[in-house]
Every structure is written in C-alpha cells, then in structure tokens.
Amino acid sequence: MTSKRKTTVRLILAALLMLALPAWASAADAPDVIAIDLLERYYEGVEFEHAMHVDIADDCYVCHHHTVGTVTVEMGCADCHEESDATLPIACKKCHDPNPFSAAQIAKRELEGRRFHIDKPGLKGAYHRSCLGCHEEMGAPNGCDDCHRRNEAGEELFGLGPADM
Amino acid sequence: MGGISRRRFLEFGAAAVATTVATSKRSHATPNFEGYPEGMGVLVDLTKCIGCRSCEAACNKEHGLPKPEKPFDDLSVFDERGHSGQMRRPDETRYTVVNRYEPTQGGAPVYRKIQCNHCNEPACLTSCFVNAYTKTKEGAVVYNPEVCVGCRMCMTACPFYVPGYSYSSATNPVIVKCNFCYDKRLVNGLPPACVEICPQEALLFGHREELIAIGKARIKAEPDRYIDHIYGEEEVGGTSWMYISSEPFEELGFDTTLQKKPIISNVMGFLGMVPMVLAIWPALFTGFHLLAKKKGGEDGHDSERGEGE
Ligand code: SF4
Ligand code: SF4
C-alpha cells in the first residue's frame, strides 16, 4: 500500500471512529476511581485514581498505548497492527492476561508458532511496569506499601503475621 | 529403595560406583545433548527486578521453610555479609535469595535472584553415585532424599554452589535445594511460586526455547540497554534458568569463567580410566571446579563468591 493510500485509509478510519466510538472512550467519561483487586490474595484492593492521572498524563496513550481508538503506538504491536482497526477495549485486562504463565496461555503461544504476542506482559506485570516505571521517573511514591496494604495472609507471607515460629 | 541403610550402602559402595559411572557414561555419550526440547525454564530479566523479595517469601511459604529472623520486607538483608564478605546464598533454610549490587559505573542498584539454575546436564547429578538426582523432562533437577548418603559431592560439583546441607537430623542428613516447585506445580502445569508472585514479571516462565527467543528479541530491541548475552543459554551446557542484564554479569556475582561444555564431558573419559574407589571422589570433584574454569579464569582473576557474593 502506498503511503498516500495509507493516509487516506487512516483519515477515513478516524472519521468513522469519531462516529462509531462509544462515549466511554473519552477520559472524561471514565470512572474517576478504578478499584483493582488483582492481588487480593495477599493485599487489599487498590483504589486507582484515574481522574487524577488523566490530569497528569499528557495523553491517554501514555498508559493506554493500544486502546484509545487510535492506531497503536506500541512498537511491538505496531509491527503487525499498524493497519488494524482501532481497538475498542480500553481496560488493561482486555489484552493483558492475569495468568500469563498458565498452561493454557503457554499452549496458546505454542499454537501461534511462538510468533505473535510472545513477550506480551501479563496483567500484573503490565500494571507494575507501567505504574512503577513512571512513578520512578517522576519521583512519585514507589515503595510496595505506598500502593499496597497487606491483608492478614500477606502479613503472614512476609513473616509478620500470626507468629508461627 | 527407601529403606536402604547407610551400612548396607557402604558394603555395596564400590560396586554401586562402578555401575553408576557406567550408566552415566552411556547417557553422556551423545555429544551436545541439548536437554529436553519440551523442557521449561525461567528467564530472569535483571533490568525488571525491583528487589522486593516477594519471591523469597513465596518460596518460603511454598516449601514450608522456617520463618527467617527478619521479615521478608526487611531490606537490610541486602547489607548482610558472611565471614569472608560474601553476600547471602541459598541454603537449607532458603532455596532462593535476592541480592543487591551497586554497578561500578554508578546508576541504580541491580537486584539478582539466585537459586538452582536447573542445568541441562547437571554436575550435581553426574557427581552423585547413588543417583539421588534426576533431570526431569519438564526441566527440573530434583533430588531424592531417600537414597542420599550425605556425602556432599554434589555441593562440591555444582558450579553455582547451590545445594545446601541440612544438619537438622544427624542420622539422616540431606541435601536441599530449589526443585523448580516440581512436584506441586511444574507437573501440574503451574509456574513456580516465585514466578507467580513476582510483581514485575521479572521472572518469565515458559519453554526454554521460547525464553531464549524472547531474551534475544529483548536484547535486539534495546541493544543500548542490554548486555548482548543470555547467561545460561550456553554456560556449562545450558541451564533452564537464564538471565539477561543491563550490567556486566561479572559485576553481579556471576561466574563468567565457566565453560560452555557440560562439566562432565571433561572428565568422563578420564573417569573411565581410573579405578573407582570411593576415596578418590572428593578429590576428583574438587578438581571439577578447576576443570570447569576457562583458561582465563586461572590468571589471577578471582571472580569467586568471596568477592562477588
Ligand atoms: S545449579 Fe547446581 S544444583 Fe542446580 S542443577 Fe546445576 S549443578 Fe545441580
Ligand atoms: S519478586 Fe520479582 S521483582 Fe521482587 S525481588 Fe523477586 S524477582 Fe525481583
């Protein structure tokens, strides 16, 4: 495809998207606070202040690199997905699996010939690398307990809880 | 087999050694054995580790190990040093430890998780004359305490100083080390406990072949960030656990003098020639370490644990 045609296609796509995108694709409509309970086994849930981070981030793609109804900016994805339709799912967990090392996930990558999605972080990795990476860069709080409060099982795991020794 | 007594073992000791050596020799006759193709592994990306010690905590719980004096969120353990200045090592109370290194070039500290690397051709296995060790097709190197006689040959043979010695019972001394969570997790298609808990996914679990491809892709995508080497892809014949890093491996306590060939291939021919008496095994396996070093390792560079770890 010539680059001119590419541009035309993109323009049409963008125009279509403006009409087609559901209202929740705008940050203003996203919930102000998002409850994340991925680590509930050892930690209490995290109340992620989405609205506050919208104010700080220059653009949605800083975090939502793949999913804000624009063409992907993530290098690894763009190799194949540059021409893809803009993706509607916005939540991280729609792409990042909470159990990336399960037998099913490993078998799936195997089935795809280990050619695609082989190094896509799981949900926990995606959250932490994205959040912590930025927090470190910006000098924001970055200790484990700045975001996570351990529950009873967590206290025990870390050797602080009900003394069993 | 469980009931074999130490005395009975010693009676048949010499014969057992001879048989074992013959068997080992056969299984190592194939040059460049590549390990099991379906074997699993873990790729540790040291640029992603934040030193949170969650993996240590998860391992402790998974294996029902004694709770340490300091809780797992106490980061002062990174400053602990042994008698000769060495950093913490895995032992019978902890199958894995995370250590902190300050790069000589400055910059952020690097954290490194240590555990059994689950060698493709384990020196512990080949050194053990009662065949207590098994390299499973899933990639784990596991250990059977029932047949162990406590001779500690494996501790001397392991190029990574991994096996620990449990003194908890004088009558039944056993070697202990990371088993890749083989019995409870690996055989059930689950990742090891440390991998599962790691917040950063600094530990990637998958087929060893796939992990090597991922490691290479990461290095290629960010050549300025990574050292162009996957530690464990080839060292001592390859290991199931491998590392990639932004800092030179020798600065992080890795032994970079290890040969590419499995340790045993140096000595098998030699072993076949010498009379197999129990008495010479300790001396032999002390020698294995020296044999394992590349020539460069003997020119006074002491990258041994006394300094790095
Ligand atoms: S690292 Fe040591 S204990 Fe682990 S498999 Fe290799 S030789 Fe054996
Ligand atoms: S859990 Fe992961 S990030 Fe934390 S110390 Fe272990 S390897 Fe590093």
Tab-separated table of C-alpha atoms in Angstrom, chain B residues 16-163:
chain	number	residue	atom	x	y	z
B	16	ALA	CA	27.472	-49.064	43.104
B	17	VAL	CA	30.040	-46.556	41.986
B	18	ALA	CA	31.185	-48.684	39.130
B	19	THR	CA	27.635	-49.215	37.906
B	20	THR	CA	26.751	-45.571	38.226
B	21	VAL	CA	29.724	-44.456	36.274
B	22	ALA	CA	28.978	-46.902	33.525
B	23	THR	CA	25.409	-45.624	33.319
B	24	SER	CA	26.424	-42.012	33.378
B	25	LYS	CA	28.925	-42.645	30.689
B	26	ARG	CA	26.270	-44.050	28.439
B	27	SER	CA	23.843	-41.225	28.993
B	28	HIS	CA	26.523	-38.709	28.241
B	29	ALA	CA	27.847	-40.390	25.174
B	30	THR	CA	25.734	-38.200	22.891
B	31	PRO	CA	27.741	-35.131	22.064
B	32	ASN	CA	25.978	-31.787	22.516
B	33	PHE	CA	22.940	-33.123	24.295
B	34	GLU	CA	20.540	-30.187	24.125
B	35	GLY	CA	18.349	-31.027	27.060
B	36	TYR	CA	14.711	-31.908	26.677
B	37	PRO	CA	13.123	-29.868	23.900
B	38	GLU	CA	9.856	-29.595	25.798
B	39	GLY	CA	11.700	-28.527	28.920
B	40	MET	CA	10.514	-25.465	30.775
B	41	GLY	CA	12.645	-22.655	32.081
B	42	VAL	CA	12.667	-19.202	33.582
B	43	LEU	CA	14.212	-16.103	32.061
B	44	VAL	CA	15.211	-13.591	34.728
B	45	ASP	CA	15.354	-10.045	33.383
B	46	LEU	CA	17.526	-8.240	35.896
B	47	THR	CA	16.509	-4.862	34.476
B	48	LYS	CA	12.987	-5.501	35.726
B	49	CYS	CA	13.679	-6.794	39.238
B	50	ILE	CA	12.967	-4.222	41.957
B	51	GLY	CA	14.330	-6.224	44.869
B	52	CYS	CA	11.011	-6.581	46.660
B	53	ARG	CA	11.835	-10.093	47.955
B	54	SER	CA	8.307	-11.331	47.289
B	55	CYS	CA	9.834	-14.325	45.518
B	56	GLU	CA	11.768	-15.238	48.647
B	57	ALA	CA	8.598	-15.015	50.722
B	58	ALA	CA	6.572	-17.106	48.274
B	59	CYS	CA	9.287	-19.782	48.168
B	60	ASN	CA	9.434	-19.918	51.951
B	61	LYS	CA	5.703	-20.479	52.153
B	62	GLU	CA	5.516	-22.945	49.271
B	63	HIS	CA	8.139	-25.239	50.774
B	64	GLY	CA	7.175	-24.756	54.404
B	65	LEU	CA	10.645	-23.463	55.289
B	66	PRO	CA	11.385	-21.915	58.694
B	67	LYS	CA	10.442	-18.262	59.003
B	68	PRO	CA	13.602	-16.126	58.984
B	69	GLU	CA	14.511	-13.751	61.814
B	70	LYS	CA	13.946	-10.711	59.668
B	71	PRO	CA	10.643	-10.463	57.798
B	72	PHE	CA	10.725	-10.541	54.022
B	73	ASP	CA	10.017	-6.834	53.699
B	74	ASP	CA	13.178	-6.010	55.659
B	75	LEU	CA	15.610	-4.748	53.034
B	76	SER	CA	18.558	-4.526	55.431
B	77	VAL	CA	19.368	-8.125	54.451
B	78	PHE	CA	20.947	-6.689	51.306
B	79	ASP	CA	23.750	-5.360	53.511
B	80	GLU	CA	24.424	-8.699	55.202
B	81	ARG	CA	27.848	-10.233	54.528
B	82	GLY	CA	29.313	-13.585	55.523
B	83	HIS	CA	32.667	-14.210	57.210
B	84	SER	CA	34.647	-13.588	54.058
B	85	GLY	CA	32.493	-10.745	52.836
B	86	GLN	CA	30.230	-12.867	50.661
B	87	MET	CA	26.616	-11.968	50.007
B	88	ARG	CA	23.703	-14.151	51.037
B	89	ARG	CA	23.479	-17.590	49.433
B	90	PRO	CA	20.665	-20.096	49.120
B	91	ASP	CA	20.930	-22.693	51.888
B	92	GLU	CA	18.846	-25.264	53.709
B	93	THR	CA	16.568	-22.569	55.158
B	94	ARG	CA	16.062	-20.639	51.919
B	95	TYR	CA	16.099	-22.100	48.430
B	96	THR	CA	16.367	-18.673	46.849
B	97	VAL	CA	17.769	-15.278	47.833
B	98	VAL	CA	17.819	-11.862	46.190
B	99	ASN	CA	20.981	-9.780	46.475
B	100	ARG	CA	21.684	-6.148	45.659
B	101	TYR	CA	24.645	-4.972	43.582
B	102	GLU	CA	25.847	-1.421	43.027
B	103	PRO	CA	27.101	-1.103	39.432
B	104	THR	CA	30.637	0.238	39.268
B	105	GLN	CA	29.554	2.690	36.571
B	106	GLY	CA	27.083	4.190	39.005
B	107	GLY	CA	23.368	4.256	38.408
B	108	ALA	CA	20.550	2.354	40.020
B	109	PRO	CA	21.332	-0.799	42.004
B	110	VAL	CA	20.712	-4.152	40.351
B	111	TYR	CA	18.939	-6.965	42.152
B	112	ARG	CA	19.653	-10.581	41.366
B	113	LYS	CA	17.665	-13.614	42.415
B	114	ILE	CA	19.755	-16.746	42.976
B	115	GLN	CA	18.506	-20.332	43.045
B	116	CYS	CA	19.344	-23.654	41.412
B	117	ASN	CA	19.719	-22.998	37.689
B	118	HIS	CA	18.446	-26.464	36.760
B	119	CYS	CA	21.299	-27.313	34.405
B	120	ASN	CA	20.640	-29.261	31.221
B	121	GLU	CA	23.451	-31.561	32.234
B	122	PRO	CA	23.733	-31.095	35.974
B	123	ALA	CA	27.101	-31.593	37.640
B	124	CYS	CA	25.269	-32.429	40.861
B	125	LEU	CA	23.566	-35.305	39.094
B	126	THR	CA	26.690	-36.683	37.489
B	127	SER	CA	28.686	-36.392	40.684
B	128	CYS	CA	26.115	-38.297	42.734
B	129	PHE	CA	26.988	-42.002	42.832
B	130	VAL	CA	23.717	-43.095	44.406
B	131	ASN	CA	21.689	-41.392	41.662
B	132	ALA	CA	19.782	-39.158	44.042
B	133	TYR	CA	19.308	-36.543	41.327
B	134	THR	CA	17.036	-36.617	38.279
B	135	LYS	CA	16.725	-34.133	35.431
B	136	THR	CA	13.026	-34.358	34.594
B	137	LYS	CA	11.660	-33.853	31.119
B	138	GLU	CA	9.949	-30.687	32.377
B	139	GLY	CA	13.388	-29.254	33.024
B	140	ALA	CA	13.606	-29.516	36.801
B	141	VAL	CA	16.584	-31.057	38.566
B	142	VAL	CA	15.049	-32.864	41.510
B	143	TYR	CA	16.537	-34.695	44.398
B	144	ASN	CA	15.549	-37.820	46.281
B	145	PRO	CA	16.491	-37.592	49.984
B	146	GLU	CA	15.619	-41.265	50.495
B	147	VAL	CA	18.763	-42.505	48.778
B	148	CYS	CA	21.137	-39.667	49.721
B	149	VAL	CA	24.010	-40.779	51.925
B	150	GLY	CA	25.090	-37.249	52.747
B	151	CYS	CA	28.496	-37.379	51.061
B	152	ARG	CA	28.084	-33.811	49.782
B	153	MET	CA	29.763	-34.496	46.480
B	154	CYS	CA	27.067	-32.530	44.681
B	155	MET	CA	27.814	-29.468	46.787
B	156	THR	CA	31.378	-29.532	45.546
B	157	ALA	CA	30.479	-30.335	41.972
B	158	CYS	CA	27.801	-27.660	41.428
B	159	PRO	CA	29.368	-24.766	39.516
B	160	PHE	CA	26.878	-22.383	41.139
B	161	TYR	CA	27.338	-23.516	44.755
B	162	VAL	CA	23.663	-24.295	45.097
B	163	PRO	CA	22.959	-27.453	47.109
